[in-house]
Amino acid sequence: MSEAVTYGAVTPTIVAELKRIVGDKFVSTSDDIRERYSHDEIPDPHYAHQPEVVVSPRTAEEIAGIMQLANRERIPVTPRGAGSGLSGGAVPLYGGIVLLSDRQSEILEIDLDNMMVVVEPGVVTAEINEQLKGSGFFYAGYPMSLETCYIGGNVAENAGGGKAVKYGVTGRYVLGLEVVTPTGRIVQYGGKLVKDVTGYNMVQLMVGSEGTLGIFTRIYLRLTPVPKESVDLLVFFPSVEQAIGLVPRLMSRTGIIPTAIEFIDRDSFGRSCRYLNESLPWENAGAILILTVDGSDEEEVIRQYEMVGELCEEEGADHVFVADNPTDSERIWKVRRSIAESYAMISPHQANEDLVVPPAAIPELIAGMQAIAERYGVFVPAYGHAGDGNIHTRIVKNPDWSLPDWEARLPEILDELYTLTARLGGRISGEHGIGHKRKPYMERFVSPEYLEVVRSIKRALDPQLILNPGKIFDV
Amino acid sequence: MSEAVTYGAVTPTIVAELKRIVGDKFVSTSDDIRERYSHDEIPDPHYAHQPEVVVSPRTAEEIAGIMQLANRERIPVTPRGAGSGLSGGAVPLYGGIVLLSDRQSEILEIDLDNMMVVVEPGVVTAEINEQLKGSGFFYAGYPMSLETCYIGGNVAENAGGGKAVKYGVTGRYVLGLEVVTPTGRIVQYGGKLVKDVTGYNMVQLMVGSEGTLGIFTRIYLRLTPVPKESVDLLVFFPSVEQAIGLVPRLMSRTGIIPTAIEFIDRDSFGRSCRYLNESLPWENAGAILILTVDGSDEEEVIRQYEMVGELCEEEGADHVFVADNPTDSERIWKVRRSIAESYAMISPHQANEDLVVPPAAIPELIAGMQAIAERYGVFVPAYGHAGDGNIHTRIVKNPDWSLPDWEARLPEILDELYTLTARLGGRISGEHGIGHKRKPYMERFVSPEYLEVVRSIKRALDPQLILNPGKIFDV
């Protein structure tokens, strides 16, 4: 993955070998297909790169065969889920093979007695909860993109979601993985076990490793009882400080862990409302929180939201709107979900960022973001998971700028944003991953000693450096 | 760690070097001290081994210096917490240096705005919650031995506790670690961040690695709001099947995640009651559960325990006792905690085991344990964390046997117990660790491919194989 590594080419002989492993119709070298699998959801084409061949295996054994071949010939292999990533993690930077998980899309087992499911990596995440309907259980680790993403990609990125304050992110629910190692062995990490200290925690090392340490072929997930009732509160605060300061006091005073604590800055909220023709009275707000509480019955949830609502008012909130039915709830969340589209109206040229800081540092982060926005004349909105310290932004091109101007200035803007994040003890990704998009900035956030350790692990597991090369850090 | 490795001896010159690093009075080679640090809480002296020198450093820099010296001279180093382990993890199998954490016992920071604490590894775990009293927060990851163990040992073993069903084990709360690597570098993994996907999840690889991959010098822990109310239910079931079968149905039907679901077999419960002169009417029970529910107010908890109690009765429970005050609660938990002592009355010769199986396999595990007990004429009690599938046992010597008879037969009994556990898809440790006590059995529970992977990680991080050698697996 450093410049010095020379990879082998995918020759017609190798294409023939791949066809023998997975079957003729599951190997493609066509221009269309290679183009389709050259990018993820990052709009900027600079981050794209075409593979030489696209392979769609069905089984772990086939993948092991492909990895053995790739090791022999030193061909890079890039695993891909739904391609809904935002960091370029599934882009085959050095060409070679893109490995699809589309044909590994079975929910293998729903084991309610153990409160677990066993799934293949190519299952669309929402499908898991669809299949669990009526069982009393659900998979709680899903991210906001659950309708399109694959569970394998969620595990590879350790995806987070709106409910992470109470329920945590993907990794909390992954109990076991069947993995094809970079050298082409099939290995089981963990399993149908809630606790297990028999050896190293390889499961959690794999979670979030962005497809650089192994290819998942089977995923064991823990289930959670479905909360019987849930209510959303939309709360308008005079200032960011008051909104963020509420979070620890809310938990310590009430003992309640909200399911979600979403932050939205005033401009983003207003812009999304205007985009949706939504009449919520945001004009005088300084910052907005969406708070969700859930529980095992209606009375409990009513009491919880009353306690939360009262505390918000004590802490200076101007308005507390209660959404205790699906229509009102959808109205609130639609504003949250439409922020991205509302900014797309200004310009399609954007840099999506995924900052994470100690939660109490959010007000300082947001003040700094606003200063950067003003200094450069761009938009730097702030919204995301306040309870986790995870703030999303998208730097939006000033529509008056030419594209070359934007491309010239963006690195400087990002540089300032990352410098600010580092100063606050933060990191550059809470849930989207480093991929290759954020790789150039890694050294600013982790030490040379850290890089030495993770490089040695990468080398130990993937001595030929062929699995998803060029991602997270250079070896 | 394989027999072929030859370690260097701790010569007077090396002792002098160690004294220069940490100060004269923090290095000891006396017989008393070497004896004191030759064992953990395993009673069997076969598992003990003396170090050549015991060192008590204060800072990460001193530990880094010791590790650099140890690398240069290839001297084994075994880190030690409170010595309350049950798997021989802190025993210096190859002599060399035992590294104490007693002087690293400061709570460095209580950061309520971020809901985190930063502690040194030698802090007694209970001390953390002592210091948090009145704050509205607590550290929820503590194990049952919290009054004596150190937090550093909890992290090294990924210790679990009675409240793990709802709150999870130690690892869920560890957000960051400062670590001295086996080669003597100081590195930071994670930090004051709730979410972080910037690089590999080194924090969770360190958690549970039993002191073989690094020495923790600073631990960042997440806090949880204190539940305002808590109630315990003691439930008598006619059979093990009914008690265990309740668990998933309870969660799916009520949506409630109990804080604790502890299982106790009839004989253990009765024996502990007799030991305590406790008059609870256990005689007709087939199996016993202790269920705890907690919540943010009294009404909520009352409704929860009523729902749980009714469901227990629907599922065939004979009696449901409600302990809604500290006196009754203590009465119930005292029975649970006194099981070990009550079996010590029969014989001090015991093998403590820590089996974990898919939760629904508990009835089959317990039936098999009872069959083994009858066949060999020993006691094989079953109790522990039913919600997690983690069953503790202690094989207790038949008091009529001679000690040589016991020592001759124990391996065969353990062998049968582990064969049964493996057949049920289980593992040999849920929370106590492998150490060197269970190392000989590892190959029965993990594949050669798994061992190849973890060995390569060990070699990558500790090329001289000097950090806690001989533990978990042979390299």
Short mmCIF file of N, CA and C in Angstrom, two decimals, chain A residues 95-217:
data_model
loop_
_atom_site.label_atom_id
_atom_site.label_comp_id
_atom_site.label_asym_id
_atom_site.label_seq_id
_atom_site.Cartn_x
_atom_site.Cartn_y
_atom_site.Cartn_z
N GLY A 95 -6.69 -0.92 -8.50
CA GLY A 95 -7.26 -1.84 -9.49
C GLY A 95 -7.47 -3.21 -8.89
N GLY A 96 -7.14 -4.25 -9.65
CA GLY A 96 -7.30 -5.61 -9.15
C GLY A 96 -8.76 -6.05 -9.13
N ILE A 97 -9.10 -6.80 -8.08
CA ILE A 97 -10.41 -7.44 -7.98
C ILE A 97 -11.32 -6.67 -7.03
N VAL A 98 -12.56 -6.36 -7.48
CA VAL A 98 -13.59 -5.96 -6.53
C VAL A 98 -14.44 -7.19 -6.23
N LEU A 99 -14.65 -7.43 -4.94
CA LEU A 99 -15.37 -8.61 -4.47
C LEU A 99 -16.74 -8.17 -3.98
N LEU A 100 -17.78 -8.54 -4.70
CA LEU A 100 -19.13 -8.15 -4.29
C LEU A 100 -19.69 -9.11 -3.24
N SER A 101 -20.62 -8.60 -2.42
CA SER A 101 -21.30 -9.50 -1.47
C SER A 101 -22.78 -9.66 -1.82
N ASP A 102 -23.16 -9.20 -3.02
CA ASP A 102 -24.58 -9.23 -3.42
C ASP A 102 -25.21 -10.62 -3.37
N ARG A 103 -24.42 -11.65 -3.67
CA ARG A 103 -25.00 -13.00 -3.70
C ARG A 103 -24.96 -13.66 -2.32
N GLN A 104 -24.37 -12.99 -1.37
CA GLN A 104 -24.36 -13.52 0.01
C GLN A 104 -25.38 -12.74 0.81
N SER A 105 -26.64 -12.97 0.51
CA SER A 105 -27.70 -12.10 1.03
C SER A 105 -28.77 -12.87 1.79
N GLU A 106 -28.37 -13.95 2.43
CA GLU A 106 -29.37 -14.74 3.16
C GLU A 106 -29.35 -14.44 4.65
N ILE A 107 -30.54 -14.37 5.23
CA ILE A 107 -30.65 -14.42 6.69
C ILE A 107 -30.64 -15.90 7.02
N LEU A 108 -29.54 -16.39 7.58
CA LEU A 108 -29.34 -17.83 7.71
C LEU A 108 -30.15 -18.42 8.85
N GLU A 109 -30.33 -17.65 9.91
CA GLU A 109 -30.99 -18.22 11.08
C GLU A 109 -31.56 -17.11 11.95
N ILE A 110 -32.80 -17.29 12.37
CA ILE A 110 -33.38 -16.41 13.38
C ILE A 110 -33.56 -17.27 14.62
N ASP A 111 -32.76 -17.03 15.62
CA ASP A 111 -32.71 -17.90 16.80
C ASP A 111 -33.24 -17.11 18.00
N LEU A 112 -34.55 -17.12 18.16
CA LEU A 112 -35.16 -16.28 19.19
C LEU A 112 -34.86 -16.79 20.59
N ASP A 113 -34.66 -18.10 20.76
CA ASP A 113 -34.35 -18.63 22.09
C ASP A 113 -33.03 -18.06 22.61
N ASN A 114 -32.10 -17.82 21.69
CA ASN A 114 -30.83 -17.21 22.08
C ASN A 114 -30.80 -15.71 21.83
N MET A 115 -31.87 -15.17 21.29
CA MET A 115 -31.96 -13.75 20.96
C MET A 115 -30.82 -13.33 20.04
N MET A 116 -30.67 -14.10 18.94
CA MET A 116 -29.60 -13.83 17.98
C MET A 116 -30.11 -14.09 16.56
N VAL A 117 -29.46 -13.45 15.60
CA VAL A 117 -29.65 -13.84 14.20
C VAL A 117 -28.28 -14.09 13.59
N VAL A 118 -28.26 -14.96 12.57
CA VAL A 118 -27.03 -15.21 11.82
C VAL A 118 -27.32 -14.82 10.38
N VAL A 119 -26.53 -13.89 9.85
CA VAL A 119 -26.81 -13.36 8.51
C VAL A 119 -25.55 -13.37 7.65
N GLU A 120 -25.79 -13.31 6.34
CA GLU A 120 -24.66 -13.12 5.41
C GLU A 120 -24.42 -11.61 5.24
N PRO A 121 -23.23 -11.25 4.74
CA PRO A 121 -22.87 -9.82 4.72
C PRO A 121 -23.68 -8.99 3.74
N GLY A 122 -24.26 -9.63 2.69
CA GLY A 122 -24.96 -8.87 1.67
C GLY A 122 -26.43 -8.64 1.96
N VAL A 123 -26.88 -8.91 3.19
CA VAL A 123 -28.27 -8.64 3.56
C VAL A 123 -28.44 -7.13 3.74
N VAL A 124 -29.49 -6.56 3.13
CA VAL A 124 -29.81 -5.15 3.37
C VAL A 124 -30.23 -5.03 4.84
N THR A 125 -29.63 -4.07 5.54
CA THR A 125 -29.79 -4.01 7.00
C THR A 125 -31.26 -3.97 7.43
N ALA A 126 -32.07 -3.19 6.74
CA ALA A 126 -33.49 -3.06 7.13
C ALA A 126 -34.23 -4.40 7.04
N GLU A 127 -33.75 -5.29 6.16
CA GLU A 127 -34.40 -6.59 5.96
C GLU A 127 -34.37 -7.43 7.25
N ILE A 128 -33.35 -7.24 8.06
CA ILE A 128 -33.25 -8.01 9.30
C ILE A 128 -34.44 -7.68 10.21
N ASN A 129 -34.71 -6.40 10.39
CA ASN A 129 -35.83 -6.03 11.26
C ASN A 129 -37.17 -6.32 10.61
N GLU A 130 -37.21 -6.29 9.29
CA GLU A 130 -38.42 -6.69 8.57
C GLU A 130 -38.78 -8.14 8.92
N GLN A 131 -37.77 -9.00 8.88
CA GLN A 131 -37.98 -10.43 9.16
C GLN A 131 -38.30 -10.67 10.63
N LEU A 132 -37.93 -9.75 11.50
CA LEU A 132 -38.13 -9.95 12.94
C LEU A 132 -39.48 -9.40 13.42
N LYS A 133 -40.21 -8.78 12.52
CA LYS A 133 -41.48 -8.16 12.91
C LYS A 133 -42.40 -9.18 13.59
N GLY A 134 -42.96 -8.78 14.72
CA GLY A 134 -43.87 -9.66 15.43
C GLY A 134 -43.18 -10.58 16.42
N SER A 135 -41.83 -10.60 16.39
CA SER A 135 -41.10 -11.51 17.27
C SER A 135 -40.88 -10.92 18.66
N GLY A 136 -41.06 -9.60 18.78
CA GLY A 136 -40.75 -8.94 20.05
C GLY A 136 -39.29 -8.50 20.13
N PHE A 137 -38.49 -8.82 19.12
CA PHE A 137 -37.08 -8.44 19.12
C PHE A 137 -36.74 -7.63 17.88
N PHE A 138 -35.67 -6.87 17.96
CA PHE A 138 -35.13 -6.19 16.79
C PHE A 138 -33.62 -6.08 16.89
N TYR A 139 -33.00 -5.78 15.74
CA TYR A 139 -31.57 -5.52 15.70
C TYR A 139 -31.39 -4.02 15.88
N ALA A 140 -30.74 -3.61 16.99
CA ALA A 140 -30.73 -2.21 17.39
C ALA A 140 -29.53 -1.43 16.86
N GLY A 141 -28.60 -2.08 16.18
CA GLY A 141 -27.35 -1.41 15.80
C GLY A 141 -27.38 -0.68 14.47
N TYR A 142 -28.53 -0.64 13.83
CA TYR A 142 -28.58 -0.14 12.45
C TYR A 142 -28.31 1.36 12.32
N PRO A 143 -27.71 1.77 11.19
CA PRO A 143 -27.49 3.20 10.94
C PRO A 143 -28.68 3.81 10.20
N MET A 144 -28.61 5.12 9.97
CA MET A 144 -29.73 5.82 9.32
C MET A 144 -29.95 5.40 7.87
N SER A 145 -28.92 4.86 7.23
CA SER A 145 -29.04 4.44 5.83
C SER A 145 -29.55 3.01 5.70
N LEU A 146 -30.25 2.51 6.71
CA LEU A 146 -30.57 1.07 6.77
C LEU A 146 -31.34 0.53 5.58
N GLU A 147 -32.03 1.38 4.85
CA GLU A 147 -32.83 0.89 3.71
C GLU A 147 -31.97 0.50 2.52
N THR A 148 -30.73 1.02 2.47
CA THR A 148 -29.89 0.73 1.30
C THR A 148 -28.60 0.00 1.64
N CYS A 149 -28.07 0.20 2.84
CA CYS A 149 -26.76 -0.37 3.14
C CYS A 149 -26.85 -1.86 3.42
N TYR A 150 -25.70 -2.53 3.38
CA TYR A 150 -25.62 -3.94 3.72
C TYR A 150 -25.05 -4.08 5.13
N ILE A 151 -25.46 -5.13 5.80
CA ILE A 151 -24.98 -5.36 7.16
C ILE A 151 -23.46 -5.59 7.18
N GLY A 152 -22.92 -6.21 6.13
CA GLY A 152 -21.46 -6.43 6.08
C GLY A 152 -20.70 -5.12 6.08
N GLY A 153 -21.21 -4.16 5.33
CA GLY A 153 -20.59 -2.83 5.32
C GLY A 153 -20.72 -2.14 6.67
N ASN A 154 -21.88 -2.31 7.30
CA ASN A 154 -22.07 -1.73 8.65
C ASN A 154 -21.01 -2.25 9.62
N VAL A 155 -20.74 -3.57 9.55
CA VAL A 155 -19.75 -4.16 10.46
C VAL A 155 -18.35 -3.66 10.09
N ALA A 156 -18.05 -3.60 8.80
CA ALA A 156 -16.73 -3.15 8.36
C ALA A 156 -16.45 -1.72 8.79
N GLU A 157 -17.50 -0.88 8.82
CA GLU A 157 -17.31 0.53 9.17
C GLU A 157 -17.65 0.82 10.64
N ASN A 158 -18.17 -0.17 11.36
CA ASN A 158 -18.75 0.06 12.71
C ASN A 158 -19.72 1.24 12.65
N ALA A 159 -20.72 1.08 11.79
CA ALA A 159 -21.68 2.14 11.54
C ALA A 159 -22.44 2.50 12.81
N GLY A 160 -22.77 3.77 12.92
CA GLY A 160 -23.56 4.25 14.05
C GLY A 160 -24.90 4.71 13.55
N GLY A 161 -25.77 5.06 14.47
CA GLY A 161 -27.07 5.52 14.03
C GLY A 161 -27.66 6.50 15.00
N GLY A 162 -28.90 6.88 14.73
CA GLY A 162 -29.57 7.89 15.54
C GLY A 162 -29.87 7.41 16.95
N LYS A 163 -29.91 6.10 17.17
CA LYS A 163 -30.29 5.58 18.48
C LYS A 163 -29.10 5.15 19.33
N ALA A 164 -27.91 5.60 18.95
CA ALA A 164 -26.69 5.08 19.58
C ALA A 164 -26.53 5.51 21.03
N VAL A 165 -27.17 6.61 21.45
CA VAL A 165 -26.98 7.06 22.83
C VAL A 165 -27.38 5.93 23.78
N LYS A 166 -28.55 5.35 23.54
CA LYS A 166 -29.02 4.26 24.40
C LYS A 166 -28.53 2.91 23.91
N TYR A 167 -28.57 2.69 22.60
CA TYR A 167 -28.35 1.34 22.09
C TYR A 167 -26.93 1.08 21.59
N GLY A 168 -26.11 2.11 21.48
CA GLY A 168 -24.75 1.88 21.00
C GLY A 168 -24.72 1.69 19.49
N VAL A 169 -23.53 1.44 18.95
CA VAL A 169 -23.35 1.30 17.50
C VAL A 169 -23.25 -0.17 17.13
N THR A 170 -23.01 -0.42 15.84
CA THR A 170 -23.00 -1.79 15.30
C THR A 170 -22.22 -2.77 16.17
N GLY A 171 -20.99 -2.38 16.54
CA GLY A 171 -20.11 -3.30 17.23
C GLY A 171 -20.69 -3.91 18.50
N ARG A 172 -21.55 -3.19 19.19
CA ARG A 172 -22.10 -3.73 20.44
C ARG A 172 -22.90 -5.02 20.19
N TYR A 173 -23.40 -5.17 18.97
CA TYR A 173 -24.31 -6.28 18.67
C TYR A 173 -23.66 -7.42 17.93
N VAL A 174 -22.39 -7.26 17.53
CA VAL A 174 -21.72 -8.32 16.77
C VAL A 174 -21.07 -9.29 17.76
N LEU A 175 -21.60 -10.49 17.83
CA LEU A 175 -21.08 -11.50 18.77
C LEU A 175 -20.11 -12.45 18.09
N GLY A 176 -20.23 -12.58 16.78
CA GLY A 176 -19.37 -13.53 16.10
C GLY A 176 -19.25 -13.20 14.63
N LEU A 177 -18.16 -13.66 14.02
CA LEU A 177 -17.93 -13.45 12.59
C LEU A 177 -17.25 -14.69 12.02
N GLU A 178 -17.72 -15.13 10.86
CA GLU A 178 -16.91 -16.05 10.06
C GLU A 178 -16.19 -15.17 9.06
N VAL A 179 -14.89 -15.36 8.96
CA VAL A 179 -14.06 -14.43 8.20
C VAL A 179 -13.13 -15.22 7.27
N VAL A 180 -12.96 -14.75 6.04
CA VAL A 180 -11.88 -15.25 5.20
C VAL A 180 -10.69 -14.32 5.43
N THR A 181 -9.58 -14.88 5.88
CA THR A 181 -8.41 -14.06 6.19
C THR A 181 -7.76 -13.56 4.89
N PRO A 182 -6.92 -12.53 4.99
CA PRO A 182 -6.23 -12.03 3.79
C PRO A 182 -5.42 -13.11 3.08
N THR A 183 -5.01 -14.14 3.82
CA THR A 183 -4.22 -15.21 3.18
C THR A 183 -5.10 -16.36 2.69
N GLY A 184 -6.42 -16.22 2.83
CA GLY A 184 -7.31 -17.21 2.24
C GLY A 184 -7.66 -18.39 3.13
N ARG A 185 -7.63 -18.18 4.46
CA ARG A 185 -8.12 -19.22 5.37
C ARG A 185 -9.48 -18.80 5.89
N ILE A 186 -10.33 -19.78 6.20
CA ILE A 186 -11.64 -19.47 6.79
C ILE A 186 -11.53 -19.64 8.29
N VAL A 187 -11.90 -18.60 9.03
CA VAL A 187 -11.74 -18.66 10.48
C VAL A 187 -12.99 -18.11 11.17
N GLN A 188 -13.29 -18.70 12.32
CA GLN A 188 -14.45 -18.27 13.10
C GLN A 188 -13.96 -17.46 14.29
N TYR A 189 -14.48 -16.25 14.43
CA TYR A 189 -14.20 -15.43 15.62
C TYR A 189 -15.50 -15.30 16.41
N GLY A 190 -15.49 -15.62 17.71
CA GLY A 190 -16.71 -15.52 18.52
C GLY A 190 -17.76 -16.49 18.03
N GLY A 191 -19.02 -16.21 18.29
CA GLY A 191 -20.11 -17.07 17.86
C GLY A 191 -21.37 -16.75 18.63
N LYS A 192 -22.15 -17.77 18.90
CA LYS A 192 -23.44 -17.54 19.59
C LYS A 192 -23.21 -17.40 21.08
N LEU A 193 -22.32 -16.52 21.45
CA LEU A 193 -21.95 -16.37 22.84
C LEU A 193 -22.05 -14.91 23.23
N VAL A 194 -22.74 -14.65 24.32
CA VAL A 194 -22.94 -13.27 24.75
C VAL A 194 -21.65 -12.74 25.38
N LYS A 195 -20.99 -13.60 26.13
CA LYS A 195 -19.70 -13.27 26.74
C LYS A 195 -18.71 -14.30 26.27
N ASP A 196 -17.44 -13.92 26.13
CA ASP A 196 -16.45 -14.89 25.70
C ASP A 196 -15.09 -14.24 25.84
N VAL A 197 -14.26 -14.76 26.73
CA VAL A 197 -12.89 -14.23 26.85
C VAL A 197 -11.88 -15.31 26.51
N THR A 198 -12.30 -16.26 25.66
CA THR A 198 -11.43 -17.34 25.24
C THR A 198 -10.55 -16.84 24.10
N GLY A 199 -9.42 -16.21 24.43
CA GLY A 199 -8.53 -15.65 23.41
C GLY A 199 -8.75 -14.17 23.21
N TYR A 200 -8.08 -13.61 22.20
CA TYR A 200 -8.20 -12.17 21.94
C TYR A 200 -9.56 -11.83 21.33
N ASN A 201 -9.98 -10.59 21.51
CA ASN A 201 -11.26 -10.14 20.98
C ASN A 201 -11.13 -9.80 19.50
N MET A 202 -10.97 -10.85 18.70
CA MET A 202 -10.80 -10.65 17.26
C MET A 202 -12.06 -10.07 16.62
N VAL A 203 -13.23 -10.39 17.20
CA VAL A 203 -14.47 -9.85 16.62
C VAL A 203 -14.40 -8.33 16.59
N GLN A 204 -14.03 -7.72 17.72
CA GLN A 204 -14.05 -6.25 17.75
C GLN A 204 -12.85 -5.64 17.02
N LEU A 205 -11.79 -6.41 16.82
CA LEU A 205 -10.71 -5.91 15.97
C LEU A 205 -11.18 -5.85 14.51
N MET A 206 -11.99 -6.83 14.11
CA MET A 206 -12.51 -6.86 12.74
C MET A 206 -13.54 -5.75 12.52
N VAL A 207 -14.40 -5.51 13.54
CA VAL A 207 -15.43 -4.47 13.41
C VAL A 207 -14.74 -3.12 13.21
N GLY A 208 -15.10 -2.43 12.15
CA GLY A 208 -14.51 -1.12 11.89
C GLY A 208 -13.16 -1.15 11.21
N SER A 209 -12.68 -2.33 10.80
CA SER A 209 -11.36 -2.39 10.17
C SER A 209 -11.45 -2.15 8.65
N GLU A 210 -12.63 -1.77 8.19
CA GLU A 210 -12.83 -1.26 6.82
C GLU A 210 -12.38 -2.24 5.74
N GLY A 211 -12.58 -3.52 6.01
CA GLY A 211 -12.26 -4.51 4.98
C GLY A 211 -10.78 -4.68 4.73
N THR A 212 -9.93 -4.28 5.69
CA THR A 212 -8.49 -4.41 5.47
C THR A 212 -7.89 -5.62 6.18
N LEU A 213 -8.66 -6.27 7.07
CA LEU A 213 -8.11 -7.39 7.86
C LEU A 213 -8.82 -8.71 7.62
N GLY A 214 -9.88 -8.70 6.83
CA GLY A 214 -10.60 -9.95 6.57
C GLY A 214 -11.90 -9.66 5.85
N ILE A 215 -12.47 -10.71 5.26
CA ILE A 215 -13.73 -10.58 4.53
C ILE A 215 -14.78 -11.37 5.29
N PHE A 216 -15.82 -10.70 5.76
CA PHE A 216 -16.85 -11.36 6.57
C PHE A 216 -17.73 -12.22 5.66
N THR A 217 -18.01 -13.43 6.09
CA THR A 217 -18.91 -14.28 5.31
C THR A 217 -20.13 -14.70 6.12
#
